[in-house]
PDB file of C-alpha atoms and ligand atoms in Angstrom:
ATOM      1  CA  UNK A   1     -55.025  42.347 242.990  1.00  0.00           C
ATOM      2  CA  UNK A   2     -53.113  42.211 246.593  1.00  0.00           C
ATOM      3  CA  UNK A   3     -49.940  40.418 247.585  1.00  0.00           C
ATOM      4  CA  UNK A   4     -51.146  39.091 250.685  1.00  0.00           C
ATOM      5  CA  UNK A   5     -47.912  38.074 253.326  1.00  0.00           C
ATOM      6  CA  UNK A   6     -47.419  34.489 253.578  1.00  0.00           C
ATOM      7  CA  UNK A   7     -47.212  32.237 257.341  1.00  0.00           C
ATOM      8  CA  UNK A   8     -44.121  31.000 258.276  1.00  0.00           C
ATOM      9  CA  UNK A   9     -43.959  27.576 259.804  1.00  0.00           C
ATOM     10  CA  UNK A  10     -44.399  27.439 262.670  1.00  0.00           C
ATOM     11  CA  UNK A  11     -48.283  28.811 263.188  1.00  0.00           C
ATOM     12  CA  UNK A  12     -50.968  26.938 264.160  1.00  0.00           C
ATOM     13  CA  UNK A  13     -53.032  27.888 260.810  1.00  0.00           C
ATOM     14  CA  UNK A  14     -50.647  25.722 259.188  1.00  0.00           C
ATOM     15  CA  UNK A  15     -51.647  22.621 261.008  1.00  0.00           C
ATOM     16  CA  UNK A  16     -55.343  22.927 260.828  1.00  0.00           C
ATOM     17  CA  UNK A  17     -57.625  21.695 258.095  1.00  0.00           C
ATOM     18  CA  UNK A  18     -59.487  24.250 255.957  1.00  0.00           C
ATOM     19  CA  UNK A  19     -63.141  24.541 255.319  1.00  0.00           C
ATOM     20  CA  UNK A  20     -64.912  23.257 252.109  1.00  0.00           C
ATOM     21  CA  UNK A  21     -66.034  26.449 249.992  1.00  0.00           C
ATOM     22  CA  UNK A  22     -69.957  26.393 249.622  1.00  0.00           C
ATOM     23  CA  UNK A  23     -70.165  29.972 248.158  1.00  0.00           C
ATOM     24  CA  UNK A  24     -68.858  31.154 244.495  1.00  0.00           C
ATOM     25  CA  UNK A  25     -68.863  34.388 244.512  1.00  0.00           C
ATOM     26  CA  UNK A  26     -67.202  37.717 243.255  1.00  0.00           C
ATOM     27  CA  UNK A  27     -65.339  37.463 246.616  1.00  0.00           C
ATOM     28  CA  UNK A  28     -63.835  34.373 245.979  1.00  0.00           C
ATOM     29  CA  UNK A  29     -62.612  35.513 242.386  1.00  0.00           C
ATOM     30  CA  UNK A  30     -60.778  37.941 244.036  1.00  0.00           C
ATOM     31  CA  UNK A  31     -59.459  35.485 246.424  1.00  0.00           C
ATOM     32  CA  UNK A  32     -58.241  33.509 243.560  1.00  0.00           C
ATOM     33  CA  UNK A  33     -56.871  36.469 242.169  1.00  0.00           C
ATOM     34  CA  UNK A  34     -54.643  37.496 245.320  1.00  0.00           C
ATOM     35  CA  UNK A  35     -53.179  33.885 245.370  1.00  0.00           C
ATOM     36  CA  UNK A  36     -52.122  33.443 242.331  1.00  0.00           C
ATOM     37  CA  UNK A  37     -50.606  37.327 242.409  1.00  0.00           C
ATOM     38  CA  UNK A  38     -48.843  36.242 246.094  1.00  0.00           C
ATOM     39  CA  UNK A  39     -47.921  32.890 244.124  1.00  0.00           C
ATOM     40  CA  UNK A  40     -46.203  34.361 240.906  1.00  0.00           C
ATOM     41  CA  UNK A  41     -44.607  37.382 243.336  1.00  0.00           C
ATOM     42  CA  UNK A  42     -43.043  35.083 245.814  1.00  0.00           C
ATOM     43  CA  UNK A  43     -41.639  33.449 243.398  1.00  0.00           C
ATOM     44  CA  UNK A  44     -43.540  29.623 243.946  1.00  0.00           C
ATOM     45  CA  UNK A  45     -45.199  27.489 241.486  1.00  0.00           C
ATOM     46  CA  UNK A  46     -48.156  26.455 243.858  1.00  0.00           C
ATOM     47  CA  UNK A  47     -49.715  28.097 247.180  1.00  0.00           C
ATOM     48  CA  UNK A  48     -53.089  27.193 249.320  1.00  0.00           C
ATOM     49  CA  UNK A  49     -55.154  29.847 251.115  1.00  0.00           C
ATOM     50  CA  UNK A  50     -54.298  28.982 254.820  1.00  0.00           C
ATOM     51  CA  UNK A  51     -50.688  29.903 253.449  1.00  0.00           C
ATOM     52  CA  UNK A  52     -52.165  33.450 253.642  1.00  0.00           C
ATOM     53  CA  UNK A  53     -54.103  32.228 256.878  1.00  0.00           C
ATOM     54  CA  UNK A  54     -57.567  31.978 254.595  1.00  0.00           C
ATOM     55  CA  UNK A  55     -59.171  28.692 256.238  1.00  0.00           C
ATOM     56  CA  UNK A  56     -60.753  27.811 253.254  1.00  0.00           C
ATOM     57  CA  UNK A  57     -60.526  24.706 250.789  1.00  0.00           C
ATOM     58  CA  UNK A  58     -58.996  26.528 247.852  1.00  0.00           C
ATOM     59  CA  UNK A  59     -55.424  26.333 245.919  1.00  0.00           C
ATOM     60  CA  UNK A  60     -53.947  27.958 242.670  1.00  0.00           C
ATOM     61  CA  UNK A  61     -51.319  26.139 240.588  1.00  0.00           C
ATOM     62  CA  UNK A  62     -48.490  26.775 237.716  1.00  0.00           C
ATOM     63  CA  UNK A  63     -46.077  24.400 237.162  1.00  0.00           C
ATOM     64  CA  UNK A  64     -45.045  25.958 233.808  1.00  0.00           C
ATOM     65  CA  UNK A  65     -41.271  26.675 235.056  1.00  0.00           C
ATOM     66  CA  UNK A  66     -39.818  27.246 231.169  1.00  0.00           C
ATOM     67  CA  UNK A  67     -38.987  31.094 230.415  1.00  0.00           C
ATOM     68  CA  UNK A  68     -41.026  32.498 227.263  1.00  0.00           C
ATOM     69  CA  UNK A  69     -43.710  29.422 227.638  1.00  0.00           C
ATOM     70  CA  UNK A  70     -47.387  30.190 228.269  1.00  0.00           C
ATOM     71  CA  UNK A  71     -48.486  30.362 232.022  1.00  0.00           C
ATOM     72  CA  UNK A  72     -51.388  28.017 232.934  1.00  0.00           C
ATOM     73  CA  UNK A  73     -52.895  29.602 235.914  1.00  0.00           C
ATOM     74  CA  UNK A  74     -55.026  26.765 237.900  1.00  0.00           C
ATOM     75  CA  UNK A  75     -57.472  27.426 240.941  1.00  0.00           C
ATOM     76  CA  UNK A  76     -59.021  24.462 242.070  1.00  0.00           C
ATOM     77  CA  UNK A  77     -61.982  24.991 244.885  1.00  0.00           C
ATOM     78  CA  UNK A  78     -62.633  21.596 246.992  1.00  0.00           C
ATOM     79  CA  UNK A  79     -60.050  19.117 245.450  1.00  0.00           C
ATOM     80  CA  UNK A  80     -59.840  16.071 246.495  1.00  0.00           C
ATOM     81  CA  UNK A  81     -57.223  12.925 244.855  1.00  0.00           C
ATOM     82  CA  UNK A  82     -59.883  10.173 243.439  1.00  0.00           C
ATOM     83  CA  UNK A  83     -57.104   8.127 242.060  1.00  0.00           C
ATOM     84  CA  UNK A  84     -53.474   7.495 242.419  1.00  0.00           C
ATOM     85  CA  UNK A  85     -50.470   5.075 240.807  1.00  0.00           C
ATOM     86  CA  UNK A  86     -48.794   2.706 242.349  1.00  0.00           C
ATOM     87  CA  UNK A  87     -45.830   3.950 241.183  1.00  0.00           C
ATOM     88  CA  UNK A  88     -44.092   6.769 243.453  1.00  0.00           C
ATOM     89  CA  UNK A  89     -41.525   9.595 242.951  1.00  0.00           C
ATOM     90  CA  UNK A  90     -39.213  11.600 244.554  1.00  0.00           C
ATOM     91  CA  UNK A  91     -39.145  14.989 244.505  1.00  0.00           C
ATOM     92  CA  UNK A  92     -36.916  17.767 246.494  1.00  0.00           C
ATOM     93  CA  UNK A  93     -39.522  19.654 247.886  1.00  0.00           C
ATOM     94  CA  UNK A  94     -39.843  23.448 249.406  1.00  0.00           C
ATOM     95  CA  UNK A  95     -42.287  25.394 250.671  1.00  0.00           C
ATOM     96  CA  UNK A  96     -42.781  28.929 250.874  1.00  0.00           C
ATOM     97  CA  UNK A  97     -43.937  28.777 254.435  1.00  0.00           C
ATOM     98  CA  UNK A  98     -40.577  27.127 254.879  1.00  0.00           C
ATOM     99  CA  UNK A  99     -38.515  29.228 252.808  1.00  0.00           C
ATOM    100  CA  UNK A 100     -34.819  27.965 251.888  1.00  0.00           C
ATOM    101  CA  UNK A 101     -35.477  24.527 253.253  1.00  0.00           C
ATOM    102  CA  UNK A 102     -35.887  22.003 251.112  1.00  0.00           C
ATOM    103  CA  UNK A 103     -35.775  17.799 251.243  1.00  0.00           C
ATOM    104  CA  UNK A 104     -36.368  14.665 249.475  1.00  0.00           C
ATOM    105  CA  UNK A 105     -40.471  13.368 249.292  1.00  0.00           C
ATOM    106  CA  UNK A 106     -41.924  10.532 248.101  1.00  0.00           C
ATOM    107  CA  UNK A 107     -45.292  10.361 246.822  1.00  0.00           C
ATOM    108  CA  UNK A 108     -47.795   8.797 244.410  1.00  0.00           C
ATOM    109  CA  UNK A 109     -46.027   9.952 240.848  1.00  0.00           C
ATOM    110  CA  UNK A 110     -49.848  10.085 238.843  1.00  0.00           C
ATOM    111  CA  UNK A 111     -52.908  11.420 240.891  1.00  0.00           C
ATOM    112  CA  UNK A 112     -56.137  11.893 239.340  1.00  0.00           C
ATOM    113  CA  UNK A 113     -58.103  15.060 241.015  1.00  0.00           C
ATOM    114  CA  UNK A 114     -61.529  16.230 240.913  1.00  0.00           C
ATOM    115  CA  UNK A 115     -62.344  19.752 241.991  1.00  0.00           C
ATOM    116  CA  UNK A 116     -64.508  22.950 241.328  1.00  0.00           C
ATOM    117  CA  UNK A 117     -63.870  25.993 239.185  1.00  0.00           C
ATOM    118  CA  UNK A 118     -64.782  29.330 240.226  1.00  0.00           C
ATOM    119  CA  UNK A 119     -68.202  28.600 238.655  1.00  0.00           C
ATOM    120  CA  UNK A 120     -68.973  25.930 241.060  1.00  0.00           C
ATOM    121  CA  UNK A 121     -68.763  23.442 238.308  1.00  0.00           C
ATOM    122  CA  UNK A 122     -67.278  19.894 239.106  1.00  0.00           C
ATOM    123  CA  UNK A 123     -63.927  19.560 236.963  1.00  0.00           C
ATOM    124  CA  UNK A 124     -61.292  16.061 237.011  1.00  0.00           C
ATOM    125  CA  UNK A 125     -57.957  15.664 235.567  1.00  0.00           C
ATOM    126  CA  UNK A 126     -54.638  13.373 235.851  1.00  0.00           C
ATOM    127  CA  UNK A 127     -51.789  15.096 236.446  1.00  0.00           C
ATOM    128  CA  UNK A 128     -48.232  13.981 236.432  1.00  0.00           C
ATOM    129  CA  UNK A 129     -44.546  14.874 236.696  1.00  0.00           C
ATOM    130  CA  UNK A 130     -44.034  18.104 238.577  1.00  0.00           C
ATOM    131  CA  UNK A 131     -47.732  18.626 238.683  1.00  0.00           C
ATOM    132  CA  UNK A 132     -48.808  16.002 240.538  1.00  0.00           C
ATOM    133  CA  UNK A 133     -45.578  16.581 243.197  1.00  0.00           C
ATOM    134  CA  UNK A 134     -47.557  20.256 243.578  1.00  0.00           C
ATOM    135  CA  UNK A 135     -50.774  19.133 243.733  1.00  0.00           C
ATOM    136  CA  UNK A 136     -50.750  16.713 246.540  1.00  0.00           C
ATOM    137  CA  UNK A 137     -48.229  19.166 248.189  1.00  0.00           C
ATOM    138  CA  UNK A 138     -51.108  22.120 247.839  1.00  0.00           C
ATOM    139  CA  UNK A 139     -53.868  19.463 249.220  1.00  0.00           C
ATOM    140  CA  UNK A 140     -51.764  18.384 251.582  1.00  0.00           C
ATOM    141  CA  UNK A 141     -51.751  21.879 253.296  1.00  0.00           C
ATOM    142  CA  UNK A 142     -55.752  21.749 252.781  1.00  0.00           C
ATOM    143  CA  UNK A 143     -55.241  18.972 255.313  1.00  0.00           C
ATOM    144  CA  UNK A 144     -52.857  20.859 257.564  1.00  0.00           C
ATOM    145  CA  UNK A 145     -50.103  18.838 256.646  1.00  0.00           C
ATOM    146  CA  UNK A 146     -46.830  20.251 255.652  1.00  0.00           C
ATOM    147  CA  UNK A 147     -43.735  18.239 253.280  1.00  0.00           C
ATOM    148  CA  UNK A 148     -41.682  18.151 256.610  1.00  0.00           C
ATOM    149  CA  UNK A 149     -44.091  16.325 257.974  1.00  0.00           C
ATOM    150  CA  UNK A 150     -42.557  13.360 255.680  1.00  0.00           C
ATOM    151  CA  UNK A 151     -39.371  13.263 257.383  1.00  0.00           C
ATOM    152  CA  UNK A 152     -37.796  11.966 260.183  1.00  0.00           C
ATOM    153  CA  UNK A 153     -38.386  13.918 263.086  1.00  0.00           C
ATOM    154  CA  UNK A 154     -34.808  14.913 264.233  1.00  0.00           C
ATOM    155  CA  UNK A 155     -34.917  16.384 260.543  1.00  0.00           C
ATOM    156  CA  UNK A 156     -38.280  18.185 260.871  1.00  0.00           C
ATOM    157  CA  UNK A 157     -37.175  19.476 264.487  1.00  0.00           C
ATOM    158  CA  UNK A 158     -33.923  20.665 262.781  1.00  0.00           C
ATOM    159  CA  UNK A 159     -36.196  22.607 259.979  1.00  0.00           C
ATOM    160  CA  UNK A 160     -38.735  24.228 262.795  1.00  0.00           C
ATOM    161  CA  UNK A 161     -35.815  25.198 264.753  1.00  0.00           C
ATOM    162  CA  UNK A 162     -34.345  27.171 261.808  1.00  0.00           C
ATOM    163  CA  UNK A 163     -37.696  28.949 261.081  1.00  0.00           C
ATOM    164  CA  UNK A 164     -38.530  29.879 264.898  1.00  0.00           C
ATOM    165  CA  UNK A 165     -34.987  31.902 264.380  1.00  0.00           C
ATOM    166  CA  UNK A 166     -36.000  32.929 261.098  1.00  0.00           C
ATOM    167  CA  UNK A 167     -39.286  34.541 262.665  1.00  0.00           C
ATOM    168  CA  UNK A 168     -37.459  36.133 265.782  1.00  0.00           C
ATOM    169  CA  UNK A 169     -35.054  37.181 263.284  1.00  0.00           C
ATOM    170  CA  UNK A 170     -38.042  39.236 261.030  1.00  0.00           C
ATOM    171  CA  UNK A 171     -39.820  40.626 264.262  1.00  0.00           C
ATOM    172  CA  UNK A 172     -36.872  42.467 265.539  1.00  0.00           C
ATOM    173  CA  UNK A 173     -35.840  43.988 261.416  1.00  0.00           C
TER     174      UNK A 173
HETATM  175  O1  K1U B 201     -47.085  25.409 248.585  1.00  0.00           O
HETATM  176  C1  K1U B 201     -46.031  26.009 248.551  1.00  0.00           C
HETATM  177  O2  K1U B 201     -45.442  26.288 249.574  1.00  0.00           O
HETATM  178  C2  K1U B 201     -45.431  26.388 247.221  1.00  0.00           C
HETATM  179  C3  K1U B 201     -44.295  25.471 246.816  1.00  0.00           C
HETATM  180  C4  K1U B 201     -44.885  24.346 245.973  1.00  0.00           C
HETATM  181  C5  K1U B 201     -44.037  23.144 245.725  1.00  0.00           C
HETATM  182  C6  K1U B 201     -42.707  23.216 245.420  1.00  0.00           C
HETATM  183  C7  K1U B 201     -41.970  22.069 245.180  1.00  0.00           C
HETATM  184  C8  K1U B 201     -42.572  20.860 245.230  1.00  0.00           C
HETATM  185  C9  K1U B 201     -43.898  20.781 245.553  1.00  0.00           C
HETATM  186  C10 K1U B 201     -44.636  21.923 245.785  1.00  0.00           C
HETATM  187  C11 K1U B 201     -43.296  26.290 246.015  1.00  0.00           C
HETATM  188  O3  K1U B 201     -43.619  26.833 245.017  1.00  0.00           O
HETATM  189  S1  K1U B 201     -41.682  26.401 246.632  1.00  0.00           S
HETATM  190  C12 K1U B 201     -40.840  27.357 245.383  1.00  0.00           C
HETATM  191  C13 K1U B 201     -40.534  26.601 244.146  1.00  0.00           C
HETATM  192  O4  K1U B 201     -40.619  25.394 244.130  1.00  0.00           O
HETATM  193  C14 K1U B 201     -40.138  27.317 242.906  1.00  0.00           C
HETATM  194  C15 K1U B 201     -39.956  28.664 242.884  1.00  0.00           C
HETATM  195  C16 K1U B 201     -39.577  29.300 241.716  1.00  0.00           C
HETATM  196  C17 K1U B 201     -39.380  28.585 240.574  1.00  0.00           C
HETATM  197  C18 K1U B 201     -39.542  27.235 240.598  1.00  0.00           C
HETATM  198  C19 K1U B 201     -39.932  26.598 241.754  1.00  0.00           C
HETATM  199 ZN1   ZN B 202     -45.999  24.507 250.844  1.00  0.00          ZN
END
């Protein structure tokens, strides 16, 4: 398994939308592998492959937070939201393409999500709480969206200005 180096926002791979995945094959197992290695490492509880500049429709999960509890690993190939509650929360978001930056999101607080395992089979299930935040977050960059792209824009200019230092800052080390 490979740590593989995350983008930074700002980078054009971050704004574009992936490609569904139409092969399953030992490749892509070890695709799955290297995210969720790069997730657990950086530390984050979700990433999506064009985080690692992979433009494909794939995203590994763990929202398991607790010391001592069992991880629960997810990889979902081609998700897509088929339902979602009225009712909305608000979570403080990050993002590690945005590291140390973090701000107030509101989104659906239940989603229902179907998706494909590494097997290629179709797989559905609600989430909720923390998992659902992560989730739409992780689809969301799927879609080339990012969380700033919630806020006002004075806010998200703020944010991009911070990480275009950030990135001058890590070419010149
Ligand atoms: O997609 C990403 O950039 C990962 C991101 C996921 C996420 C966080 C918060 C709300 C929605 C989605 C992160 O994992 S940021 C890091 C983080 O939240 C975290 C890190 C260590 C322990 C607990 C949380
Ligand atoms: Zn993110």
């Amino acid at each position: 398994m490979t740590i593989r180096p995350i983008l930074i926002h700002p980078d054009p791979r971050l704004k574009k939308p992936a490609d569904p995945i139409a092969t399953f094959d030992d490749a892509l197992r070890v695709l799955a592998d290297d995210m969720l290695e790069t997730m657990y490492d950086a530390p984050g509880i979700g990433l999506a492959a064009p985080q690692i500049g992979v433009m494909q429709r794939i995203l590994v999960m763990d929202c398991v937070k607790e010391e001592g509890e069992e991880p629960q690993p997810m990889v979902l190939i081609n998700p897509r939201v088929t339902w979602e509650s009225e009712a909305r929360n608000v979570y403080e978001e990050g993002c590690l393409s945005i590291p140390d930056q973090y701000a107030e999101v509101e989104r659906p607080s239940e989603v229902k999500v179907s998706w494909q395992d590494l097997s290629g089979a179709t797989q559905e299930q609600a989430f909720d709480g923390l998992w659902a935040t992560c989730v739409q977050h992780e689809i969301d960059h799927l879609d080339g969206k990012l969380f700033i792209d919630y806020l006002k824009p004075l806010k998200r200019q703020m944010i991009t200005r911070k990480m275009q230092k950030l990135k001058r800052e890590r070419a010149r080390a």
